[in-house]
Short mmCIF file of C-alpha atoms in Angstrom, two decimals:
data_model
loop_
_atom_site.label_atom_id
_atom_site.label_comp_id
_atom_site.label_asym_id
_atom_site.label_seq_id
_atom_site.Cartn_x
_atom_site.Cartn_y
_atom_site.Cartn_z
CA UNK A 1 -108.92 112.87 10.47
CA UNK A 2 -107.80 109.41 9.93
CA UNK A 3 -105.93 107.55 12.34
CA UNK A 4 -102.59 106.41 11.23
CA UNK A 5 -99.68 104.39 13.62
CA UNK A 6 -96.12 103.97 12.05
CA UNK A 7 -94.86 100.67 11.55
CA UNK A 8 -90.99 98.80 10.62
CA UNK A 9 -91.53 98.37 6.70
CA UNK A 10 -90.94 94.88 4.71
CA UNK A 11 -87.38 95.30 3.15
CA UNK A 12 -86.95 95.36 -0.76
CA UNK A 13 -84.99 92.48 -0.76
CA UNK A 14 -88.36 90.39 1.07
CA UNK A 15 -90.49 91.64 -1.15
CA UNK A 16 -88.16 90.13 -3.72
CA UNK A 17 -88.57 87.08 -2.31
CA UNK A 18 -91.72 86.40 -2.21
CA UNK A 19 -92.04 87.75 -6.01
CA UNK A 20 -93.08 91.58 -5.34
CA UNK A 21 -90.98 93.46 -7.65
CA UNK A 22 -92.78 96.54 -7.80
CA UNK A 23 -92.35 97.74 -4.48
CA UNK A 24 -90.80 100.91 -5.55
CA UNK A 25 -92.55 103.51 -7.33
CA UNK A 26 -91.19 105.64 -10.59
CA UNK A 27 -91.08 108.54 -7.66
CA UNK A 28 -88.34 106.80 -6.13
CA UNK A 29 -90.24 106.18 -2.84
CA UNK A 30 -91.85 103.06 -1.53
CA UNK A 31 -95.04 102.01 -3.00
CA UNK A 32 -95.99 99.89 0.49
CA UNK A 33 -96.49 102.99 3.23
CA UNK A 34 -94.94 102.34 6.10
CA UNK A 35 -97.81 103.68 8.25
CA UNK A 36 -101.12 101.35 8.70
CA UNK A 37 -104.64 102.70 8.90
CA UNK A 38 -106.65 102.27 12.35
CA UNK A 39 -110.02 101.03 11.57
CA UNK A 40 -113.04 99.99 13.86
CA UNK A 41 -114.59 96.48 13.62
CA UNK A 42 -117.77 98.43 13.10
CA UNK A 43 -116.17 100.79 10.15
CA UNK A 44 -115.09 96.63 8.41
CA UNK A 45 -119.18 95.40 8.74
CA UNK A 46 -119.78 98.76 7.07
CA UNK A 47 -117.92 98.31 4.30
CA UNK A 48 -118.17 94.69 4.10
CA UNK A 49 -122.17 95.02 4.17
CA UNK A 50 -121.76 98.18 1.33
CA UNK A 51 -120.34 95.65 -0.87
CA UNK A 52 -122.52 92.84 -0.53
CA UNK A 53 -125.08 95.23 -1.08
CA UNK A 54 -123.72 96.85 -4.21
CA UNK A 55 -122.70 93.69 -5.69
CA UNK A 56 -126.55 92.81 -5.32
CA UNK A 57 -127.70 96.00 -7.49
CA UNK A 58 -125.02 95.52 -9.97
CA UNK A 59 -126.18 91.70 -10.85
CA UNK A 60 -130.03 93.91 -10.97
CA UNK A 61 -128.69 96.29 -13.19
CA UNK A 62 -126.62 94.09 -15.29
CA UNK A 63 -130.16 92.36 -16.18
CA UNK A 64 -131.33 95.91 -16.90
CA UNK A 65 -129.03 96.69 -19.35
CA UNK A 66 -129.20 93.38 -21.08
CA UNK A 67 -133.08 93.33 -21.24
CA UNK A 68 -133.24 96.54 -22.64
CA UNK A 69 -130.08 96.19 -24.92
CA UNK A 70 -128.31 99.59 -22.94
CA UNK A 71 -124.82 98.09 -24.46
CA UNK A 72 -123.88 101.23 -26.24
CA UNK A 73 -125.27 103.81 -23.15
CA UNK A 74 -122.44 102.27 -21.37
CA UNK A 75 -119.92 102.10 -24.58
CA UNK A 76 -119.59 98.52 -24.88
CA UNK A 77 -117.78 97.77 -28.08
CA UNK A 78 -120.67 95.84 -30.14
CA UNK A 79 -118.75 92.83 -30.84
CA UNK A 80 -118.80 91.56 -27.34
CA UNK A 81 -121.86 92.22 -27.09
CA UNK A 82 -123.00 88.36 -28.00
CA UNK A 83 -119.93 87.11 -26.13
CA UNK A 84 -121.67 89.42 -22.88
CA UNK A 85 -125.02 88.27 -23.50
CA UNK A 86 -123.55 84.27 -23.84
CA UNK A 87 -121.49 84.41 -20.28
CA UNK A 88 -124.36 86.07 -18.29
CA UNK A 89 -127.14 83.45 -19.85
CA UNK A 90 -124.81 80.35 -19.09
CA UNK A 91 -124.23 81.86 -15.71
CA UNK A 92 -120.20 81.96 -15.84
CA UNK A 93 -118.48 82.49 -12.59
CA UNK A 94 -117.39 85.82 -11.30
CA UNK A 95 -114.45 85.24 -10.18
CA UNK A 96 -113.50 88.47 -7.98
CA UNK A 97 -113.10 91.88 -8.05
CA UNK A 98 -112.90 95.39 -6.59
CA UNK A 99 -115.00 98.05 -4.93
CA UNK A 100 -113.32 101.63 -4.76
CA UNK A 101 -115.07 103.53 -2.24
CA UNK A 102 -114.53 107.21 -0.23
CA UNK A 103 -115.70 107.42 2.72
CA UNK A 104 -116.06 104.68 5.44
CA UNK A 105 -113.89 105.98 8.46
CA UNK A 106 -113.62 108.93 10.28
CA UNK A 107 -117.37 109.42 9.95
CA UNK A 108 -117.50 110.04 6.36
CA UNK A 109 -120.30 108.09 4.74
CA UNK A 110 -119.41 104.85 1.97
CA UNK A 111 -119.70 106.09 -1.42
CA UNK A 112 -118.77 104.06 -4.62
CA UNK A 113 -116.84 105.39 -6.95
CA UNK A 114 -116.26 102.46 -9.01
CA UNK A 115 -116.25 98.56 -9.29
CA UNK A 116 -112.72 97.18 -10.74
CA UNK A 117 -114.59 93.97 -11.93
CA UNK A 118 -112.64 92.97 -14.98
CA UNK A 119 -108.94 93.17 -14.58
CA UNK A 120 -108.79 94.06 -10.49
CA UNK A 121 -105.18 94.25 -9.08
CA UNK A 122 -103.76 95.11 -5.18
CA UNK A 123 -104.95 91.38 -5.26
CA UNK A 124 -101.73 90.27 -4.06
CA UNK A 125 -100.83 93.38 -1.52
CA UNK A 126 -104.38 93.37 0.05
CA UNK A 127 -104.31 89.30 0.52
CA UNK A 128 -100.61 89.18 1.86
CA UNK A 129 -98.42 91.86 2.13
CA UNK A 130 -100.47 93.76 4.52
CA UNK A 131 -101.01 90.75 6.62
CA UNK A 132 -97.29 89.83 6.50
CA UNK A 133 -96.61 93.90 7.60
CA UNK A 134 -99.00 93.19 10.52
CA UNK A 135 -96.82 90.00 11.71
CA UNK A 136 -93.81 91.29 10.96
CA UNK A 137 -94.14 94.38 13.49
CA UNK A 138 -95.12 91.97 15.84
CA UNK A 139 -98.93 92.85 16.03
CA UNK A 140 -101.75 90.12 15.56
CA UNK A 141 -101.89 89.33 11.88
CA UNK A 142 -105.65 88.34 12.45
CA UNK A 143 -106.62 92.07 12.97
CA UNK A 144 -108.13 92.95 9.49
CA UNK A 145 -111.07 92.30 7.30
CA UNK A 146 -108.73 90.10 5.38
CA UNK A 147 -110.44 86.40 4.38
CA UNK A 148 -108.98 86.91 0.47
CA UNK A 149 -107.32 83.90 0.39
CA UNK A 150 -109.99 81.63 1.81
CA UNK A 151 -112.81 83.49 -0.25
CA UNK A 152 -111.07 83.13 -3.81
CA UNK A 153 -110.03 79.10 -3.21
CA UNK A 154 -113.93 78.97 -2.33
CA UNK A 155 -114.93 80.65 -5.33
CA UNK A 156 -112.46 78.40 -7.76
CA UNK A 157 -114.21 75.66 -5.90
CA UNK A 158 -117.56 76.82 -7.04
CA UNK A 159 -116.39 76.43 -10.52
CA UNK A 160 -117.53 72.85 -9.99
CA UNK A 161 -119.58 73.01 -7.28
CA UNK A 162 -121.84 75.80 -8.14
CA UNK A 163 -124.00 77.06 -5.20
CA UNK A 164 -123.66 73.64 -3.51
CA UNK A 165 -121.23 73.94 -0.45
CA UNK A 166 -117.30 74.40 -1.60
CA UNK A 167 -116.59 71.46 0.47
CA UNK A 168 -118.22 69.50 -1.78
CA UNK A 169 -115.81 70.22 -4.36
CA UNK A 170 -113.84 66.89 -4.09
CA UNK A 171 -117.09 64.51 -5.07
CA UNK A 172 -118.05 66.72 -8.16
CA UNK A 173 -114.47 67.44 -9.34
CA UNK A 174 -113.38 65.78 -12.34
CA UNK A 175 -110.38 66.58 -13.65
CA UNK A 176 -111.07 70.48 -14.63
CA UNK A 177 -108.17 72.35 -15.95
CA UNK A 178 -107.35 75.90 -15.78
CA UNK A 179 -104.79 77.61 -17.19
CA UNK A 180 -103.38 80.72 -15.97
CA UNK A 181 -102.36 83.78 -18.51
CA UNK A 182 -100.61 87.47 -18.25
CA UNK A 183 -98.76 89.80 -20.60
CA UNK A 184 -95.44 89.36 -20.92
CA UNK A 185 -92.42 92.05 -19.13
CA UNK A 186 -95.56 93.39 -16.76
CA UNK A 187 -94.29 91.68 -13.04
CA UNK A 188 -97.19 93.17 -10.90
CA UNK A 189 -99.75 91.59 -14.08
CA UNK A 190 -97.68 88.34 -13.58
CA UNK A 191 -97.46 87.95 -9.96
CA UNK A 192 -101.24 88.31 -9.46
CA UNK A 193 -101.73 85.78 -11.60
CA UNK A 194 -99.53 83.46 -10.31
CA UNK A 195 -100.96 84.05 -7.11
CA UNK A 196 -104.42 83.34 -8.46
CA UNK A 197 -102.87 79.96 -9.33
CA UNK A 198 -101.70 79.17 -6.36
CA UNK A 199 -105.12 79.86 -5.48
CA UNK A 200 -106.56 76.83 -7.63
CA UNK A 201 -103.89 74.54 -6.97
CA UNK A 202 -104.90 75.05 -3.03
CA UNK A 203 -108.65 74.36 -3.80
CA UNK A 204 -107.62 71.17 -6.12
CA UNK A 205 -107.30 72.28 -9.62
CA UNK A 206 -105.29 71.16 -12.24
CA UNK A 207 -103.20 74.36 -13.25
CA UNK A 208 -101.04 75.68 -15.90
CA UNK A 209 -99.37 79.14 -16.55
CA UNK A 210 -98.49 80.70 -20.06
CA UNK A 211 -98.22 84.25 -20.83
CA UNK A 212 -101.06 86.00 -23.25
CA UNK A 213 -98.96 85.16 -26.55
CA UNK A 214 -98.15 81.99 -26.37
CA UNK A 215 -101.84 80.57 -26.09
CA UNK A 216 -103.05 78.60 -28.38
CA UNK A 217 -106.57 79.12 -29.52
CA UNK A 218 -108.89 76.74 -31.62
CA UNK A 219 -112.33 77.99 -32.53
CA UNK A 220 -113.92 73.78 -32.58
CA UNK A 221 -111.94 73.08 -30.07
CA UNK A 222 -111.04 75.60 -27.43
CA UNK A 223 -108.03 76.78 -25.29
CA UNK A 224 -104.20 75.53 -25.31
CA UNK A 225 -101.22 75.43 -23.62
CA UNK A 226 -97.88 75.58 -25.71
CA UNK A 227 -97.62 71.77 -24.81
CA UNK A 228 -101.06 71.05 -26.64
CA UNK A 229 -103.31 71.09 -23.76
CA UNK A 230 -106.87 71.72 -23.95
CA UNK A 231 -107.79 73.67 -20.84
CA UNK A 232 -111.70 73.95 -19.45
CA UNK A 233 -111.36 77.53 -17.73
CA UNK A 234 -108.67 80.17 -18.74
CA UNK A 235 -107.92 83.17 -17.14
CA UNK A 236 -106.69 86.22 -18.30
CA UNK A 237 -105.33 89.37 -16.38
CA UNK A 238 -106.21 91.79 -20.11
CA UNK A 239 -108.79 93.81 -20.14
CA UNK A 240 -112.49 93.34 -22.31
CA UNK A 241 -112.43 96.58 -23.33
CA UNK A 242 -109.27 95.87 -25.01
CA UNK A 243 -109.45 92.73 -26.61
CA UNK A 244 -112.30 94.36 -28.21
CA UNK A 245 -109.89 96.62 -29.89
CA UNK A 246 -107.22 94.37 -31.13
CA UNK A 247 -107.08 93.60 -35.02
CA UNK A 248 -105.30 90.33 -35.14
CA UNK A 249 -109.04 88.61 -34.68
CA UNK A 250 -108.98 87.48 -31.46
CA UNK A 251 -112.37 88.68 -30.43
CA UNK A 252 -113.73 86.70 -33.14
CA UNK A 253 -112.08 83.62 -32.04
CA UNK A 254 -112.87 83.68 -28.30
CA UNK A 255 -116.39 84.33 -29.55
CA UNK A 256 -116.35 81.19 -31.55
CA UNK A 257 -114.99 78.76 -28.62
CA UNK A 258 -117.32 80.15 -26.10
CA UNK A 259 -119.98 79.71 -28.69
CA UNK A 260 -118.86 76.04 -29.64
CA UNK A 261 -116.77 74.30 -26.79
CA UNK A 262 -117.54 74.17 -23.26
CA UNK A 263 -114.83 76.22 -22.60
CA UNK A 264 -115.10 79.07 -20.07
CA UNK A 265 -113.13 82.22 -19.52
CA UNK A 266 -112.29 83.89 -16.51
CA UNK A 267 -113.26 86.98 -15.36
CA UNK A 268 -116.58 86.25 -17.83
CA UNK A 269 -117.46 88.76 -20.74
CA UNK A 270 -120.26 90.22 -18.61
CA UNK A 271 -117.55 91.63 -16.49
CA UNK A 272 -117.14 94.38 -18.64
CA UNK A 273 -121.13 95.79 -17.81
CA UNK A 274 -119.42 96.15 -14.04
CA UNK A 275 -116.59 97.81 -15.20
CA UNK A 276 -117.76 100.57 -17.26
CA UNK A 277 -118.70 103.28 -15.17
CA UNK A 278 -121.56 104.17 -17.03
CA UNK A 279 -123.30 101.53 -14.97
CA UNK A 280 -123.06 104.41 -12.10
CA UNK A 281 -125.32 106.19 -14.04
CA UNK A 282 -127.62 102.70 -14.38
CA UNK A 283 -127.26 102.18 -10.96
CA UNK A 284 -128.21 105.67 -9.88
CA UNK A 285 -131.29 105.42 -12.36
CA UNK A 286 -132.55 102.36 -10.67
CA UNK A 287 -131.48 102.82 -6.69
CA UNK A 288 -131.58 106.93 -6.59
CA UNK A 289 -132.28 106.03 -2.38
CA UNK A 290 -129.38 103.96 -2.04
CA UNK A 291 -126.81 105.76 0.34
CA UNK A 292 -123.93 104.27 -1.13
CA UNK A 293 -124.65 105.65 -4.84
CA UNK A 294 -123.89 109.31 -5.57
CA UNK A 295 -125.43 110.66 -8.31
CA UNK A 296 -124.03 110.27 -11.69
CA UNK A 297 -125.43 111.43 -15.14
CA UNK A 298 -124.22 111.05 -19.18
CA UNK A 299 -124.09 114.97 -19.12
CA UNK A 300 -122.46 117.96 -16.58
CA UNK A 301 -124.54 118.48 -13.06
CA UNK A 302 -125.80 121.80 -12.70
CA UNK A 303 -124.24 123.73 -9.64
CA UNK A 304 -122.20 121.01 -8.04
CA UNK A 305 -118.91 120.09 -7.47
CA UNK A 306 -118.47 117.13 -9.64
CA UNK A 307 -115.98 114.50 -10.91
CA UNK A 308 -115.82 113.95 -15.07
CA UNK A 309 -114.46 110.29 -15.84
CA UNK A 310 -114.23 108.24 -18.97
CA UNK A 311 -116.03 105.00 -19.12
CA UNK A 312 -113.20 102.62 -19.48
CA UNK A 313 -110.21 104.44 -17.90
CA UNK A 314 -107.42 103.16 -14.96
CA UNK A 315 -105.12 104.69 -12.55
CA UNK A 316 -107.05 107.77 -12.76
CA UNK A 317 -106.21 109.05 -16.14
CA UNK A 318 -108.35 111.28 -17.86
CA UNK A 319 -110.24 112.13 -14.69
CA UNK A 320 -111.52 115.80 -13.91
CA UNK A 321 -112.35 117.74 -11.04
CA UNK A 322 -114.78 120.86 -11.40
CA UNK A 323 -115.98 122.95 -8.96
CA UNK A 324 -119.96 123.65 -8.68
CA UNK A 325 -118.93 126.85 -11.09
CA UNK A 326 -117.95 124.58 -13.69
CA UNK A 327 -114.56 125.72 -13.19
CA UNK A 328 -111.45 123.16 -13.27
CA UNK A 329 -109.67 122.05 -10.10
CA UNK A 330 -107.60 119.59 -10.60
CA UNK A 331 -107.23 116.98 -13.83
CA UNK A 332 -105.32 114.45 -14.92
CA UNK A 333 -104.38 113.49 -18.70
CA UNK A 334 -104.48 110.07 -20.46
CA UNK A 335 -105.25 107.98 -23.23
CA UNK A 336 -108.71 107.08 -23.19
CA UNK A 337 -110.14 109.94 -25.14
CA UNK A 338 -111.87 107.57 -27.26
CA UNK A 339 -114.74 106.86 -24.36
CA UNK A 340 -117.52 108.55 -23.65
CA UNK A 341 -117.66 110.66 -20.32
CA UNK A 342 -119.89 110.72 -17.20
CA UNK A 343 -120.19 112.89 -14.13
CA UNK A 344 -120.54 111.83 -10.98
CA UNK A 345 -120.82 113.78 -7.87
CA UNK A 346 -117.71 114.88 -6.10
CA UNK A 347 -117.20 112.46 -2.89
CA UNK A 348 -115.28 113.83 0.38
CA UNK A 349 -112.19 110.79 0.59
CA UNK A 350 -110.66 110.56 4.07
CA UNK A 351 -107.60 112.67 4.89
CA UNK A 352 -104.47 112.38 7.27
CA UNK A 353 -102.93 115.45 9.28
CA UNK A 354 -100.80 115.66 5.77
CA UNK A 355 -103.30 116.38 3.70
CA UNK A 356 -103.02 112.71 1.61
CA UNK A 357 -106.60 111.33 0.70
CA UNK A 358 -107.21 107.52 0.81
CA UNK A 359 -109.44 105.65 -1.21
CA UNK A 360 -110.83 101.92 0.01
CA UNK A 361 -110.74 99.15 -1.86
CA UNK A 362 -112.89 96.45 -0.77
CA UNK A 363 -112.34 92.38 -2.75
CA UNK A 364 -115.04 91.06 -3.47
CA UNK A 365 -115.18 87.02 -4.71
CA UNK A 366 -119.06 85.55 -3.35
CA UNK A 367 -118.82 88.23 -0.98
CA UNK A 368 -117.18 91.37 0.39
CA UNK A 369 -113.71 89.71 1.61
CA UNK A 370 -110.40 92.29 1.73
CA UNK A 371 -109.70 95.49 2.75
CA UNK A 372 -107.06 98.03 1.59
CA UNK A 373 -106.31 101.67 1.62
CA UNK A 374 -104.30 103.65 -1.17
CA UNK A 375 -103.04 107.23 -0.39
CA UNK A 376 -102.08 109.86 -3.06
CA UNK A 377 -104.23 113.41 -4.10
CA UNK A 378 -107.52 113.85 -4.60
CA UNK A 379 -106.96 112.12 -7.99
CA UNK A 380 -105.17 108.62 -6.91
CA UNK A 381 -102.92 107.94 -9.86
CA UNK A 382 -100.30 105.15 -10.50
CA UNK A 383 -98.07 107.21 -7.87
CA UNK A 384 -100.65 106.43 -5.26
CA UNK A 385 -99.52 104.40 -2.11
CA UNK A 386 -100.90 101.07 -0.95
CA UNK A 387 -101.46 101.45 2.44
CA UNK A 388 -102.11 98.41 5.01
CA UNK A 389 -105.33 98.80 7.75
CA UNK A 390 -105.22 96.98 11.11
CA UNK A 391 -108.26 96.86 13.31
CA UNK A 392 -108.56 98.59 16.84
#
């Protein structure tokens, strides 16, 4: 059972402060638990060691797929498919992103479940609101597998420096710009980009923030502020997947200044192999040994207890549970119909003495760097709980 200790919660109106709007849930009740999660130092090397590793087979099976052109087995619209092919052979910068794991304490074994690599948020909870929880209740804020911060200002830095050390950054810097973008009216969107700015500001960028529609786009030229800046690096918190799908002919155009201009965009195209979860199935194919990888096929396991997920899905939506009789246990609707399914094998999560099941989240930005715990069912939805980890 996992080990829980109560703790005094951040009020609403700090939150507010320090630009955390969404600390309240639809339910009513408090998205931040006010309960930590005990972990060992040894559980933190496991996990941080699980994602190094992973992160290793994905950049493997990324090459896979684009070698032997697998775009459509994991339902990659076809016109990123160049922009995919032109980020990964210019070697764009990852920026960061997510592993989702169960398992990891109370002797249950790491097992992926999927890598947020696109679009990953909890950037801004796992970085500093579980850290400020820790200090606030008057424990040592030190005590977690928490380097976020550090790791992403690094990683801006090796914009520039490459795989040189980040501390050359200063002597090869010269004058790169990067401008910041989110949808408009979505706070939690907003604030992690913000604090992704803050980010590059602290490891010596130039920085600007704009939201999604009022960037300027030239396809000769490159990437704009409303002022008329031209901007080197942009990055957006909007999914691949769906710029893929939009009609005004924006695709197109980012295909065109990425082919022409110098310009680079943040997270890159090739982003979008990590998120689809049909790279599971990849991965599986390629590392059937690996302990972290459970096994995960295009079509329904025979006599086992199994999870059925789109490719491109979030918060949990149009995710089913079967039983090893085929037989539904638990499922959740949503609107990604329009993906194709795969079916991975069904992965114990933690529990508490309530029953709650909580799924890791491990950042990732050059390596494994954060730690964080959500809570909700078996399914975690967009009800689910962030909840903080301190370790014992």
């Amino acid at each position: 059972m996992i080990q829980l200790e109560k703790v005094q919660p951040i009020s609403p109106a700090l939150m507010e402060e320090v630009g955390m709007s969404w600390h309240t849930d639809l339910d009513g009740q408090p998205y931040i638990a006010d309960e930590i999660v005990q972990v060992t130092e040894a559980e933190t090397e496991a996990y941080y060691t699980a994602a190094n590793a992973l992160y290793d087979m994905y950049v493997e099976a990324a090459q896979h797929v684009i070698d032997n052109d697998l775009f459509l087995a994991l339902d990659i619209p076809f016109n990123l498919i160049d922009p995919i092919r032109r980020s990964w052979e210019n070697d764009h910068r990852h920026l960061y992103g997510r592993f989702d794991f169960a398992g990891g304490v109370d002797g249950l074994p790491i097992k992926l479940i999927e890598f947020n690599a696109d679009t990953p948020t909890s950037l801004f909870e796992t970085a500093i609101v579980q850290w400020a929880l820790l200090k606030a209740n008057g424990m040592n804020e030190a005590a977690q597998f928490n380097t976020v911060y550090d790791s992403l200002v690094k990683n801006f830095q090796r914009l520039v420096t490459g795989e040189a050390n980040p501390q050359t950054f200063g002597d090869a810097y010269n004058f790169q710009n990067i401008l910041f973008s989110s949808m408009r009216d979505l706070p939690e969107d907003e604030r992690t980009v913000r604090f992704l700015q803050q980010m590059a500001n602290d490891a010596g960028f130039q920085t600007d923030f704009c939201y999604m529609d009022e960037v300027g786009f030239l396809e000769q030229e490159g990437i704009f502020n409303p002022a008329g800046t031209r901007f080197d690096y942009w990055f957006k918190l909007y999914p691949w997947e769906d710029i893929a799908l939009q009609t005004d002919g924006i695709n197109g155009i980012l295909d065109d200044i990425t082919r022409n201009t110098d310009t680079v965009i943040l997270n890159p195209a090739y982003t979008l192999l990590f998120q689809s979860k049909g790279m599971m199935k990849v991965l599986y194919d390629l590392f059937p040994d690996s302990p972290y990888l459970l096994e995960t096929r295009t079509e329904v396991l025979q006599g086992k207890k199994q999870v059925a997920k789109k490719m491109f899905g979030r918060e949990g939506a149009n995710t089913v549970i079967y039983d090893a009789a085929g037989n539904i246990l638990k499922s959740i609707p949503g609107e990604y119909d329009r993906y194709r399914t795969i079916y991975q094998a069904f992965a114990d999560y933690p529990q508490d003495a309530q029953g709650r099941s909580y799924q890791a989240g491990v950042f990732f930005a050059w390596e494994a760097c954060g730690l964080g715990f959500r809570r909700g069912g078996e399914i975690l939805d967009n009800l689910s709980k962030f909840v903080a980890h301190r370790v014992v």
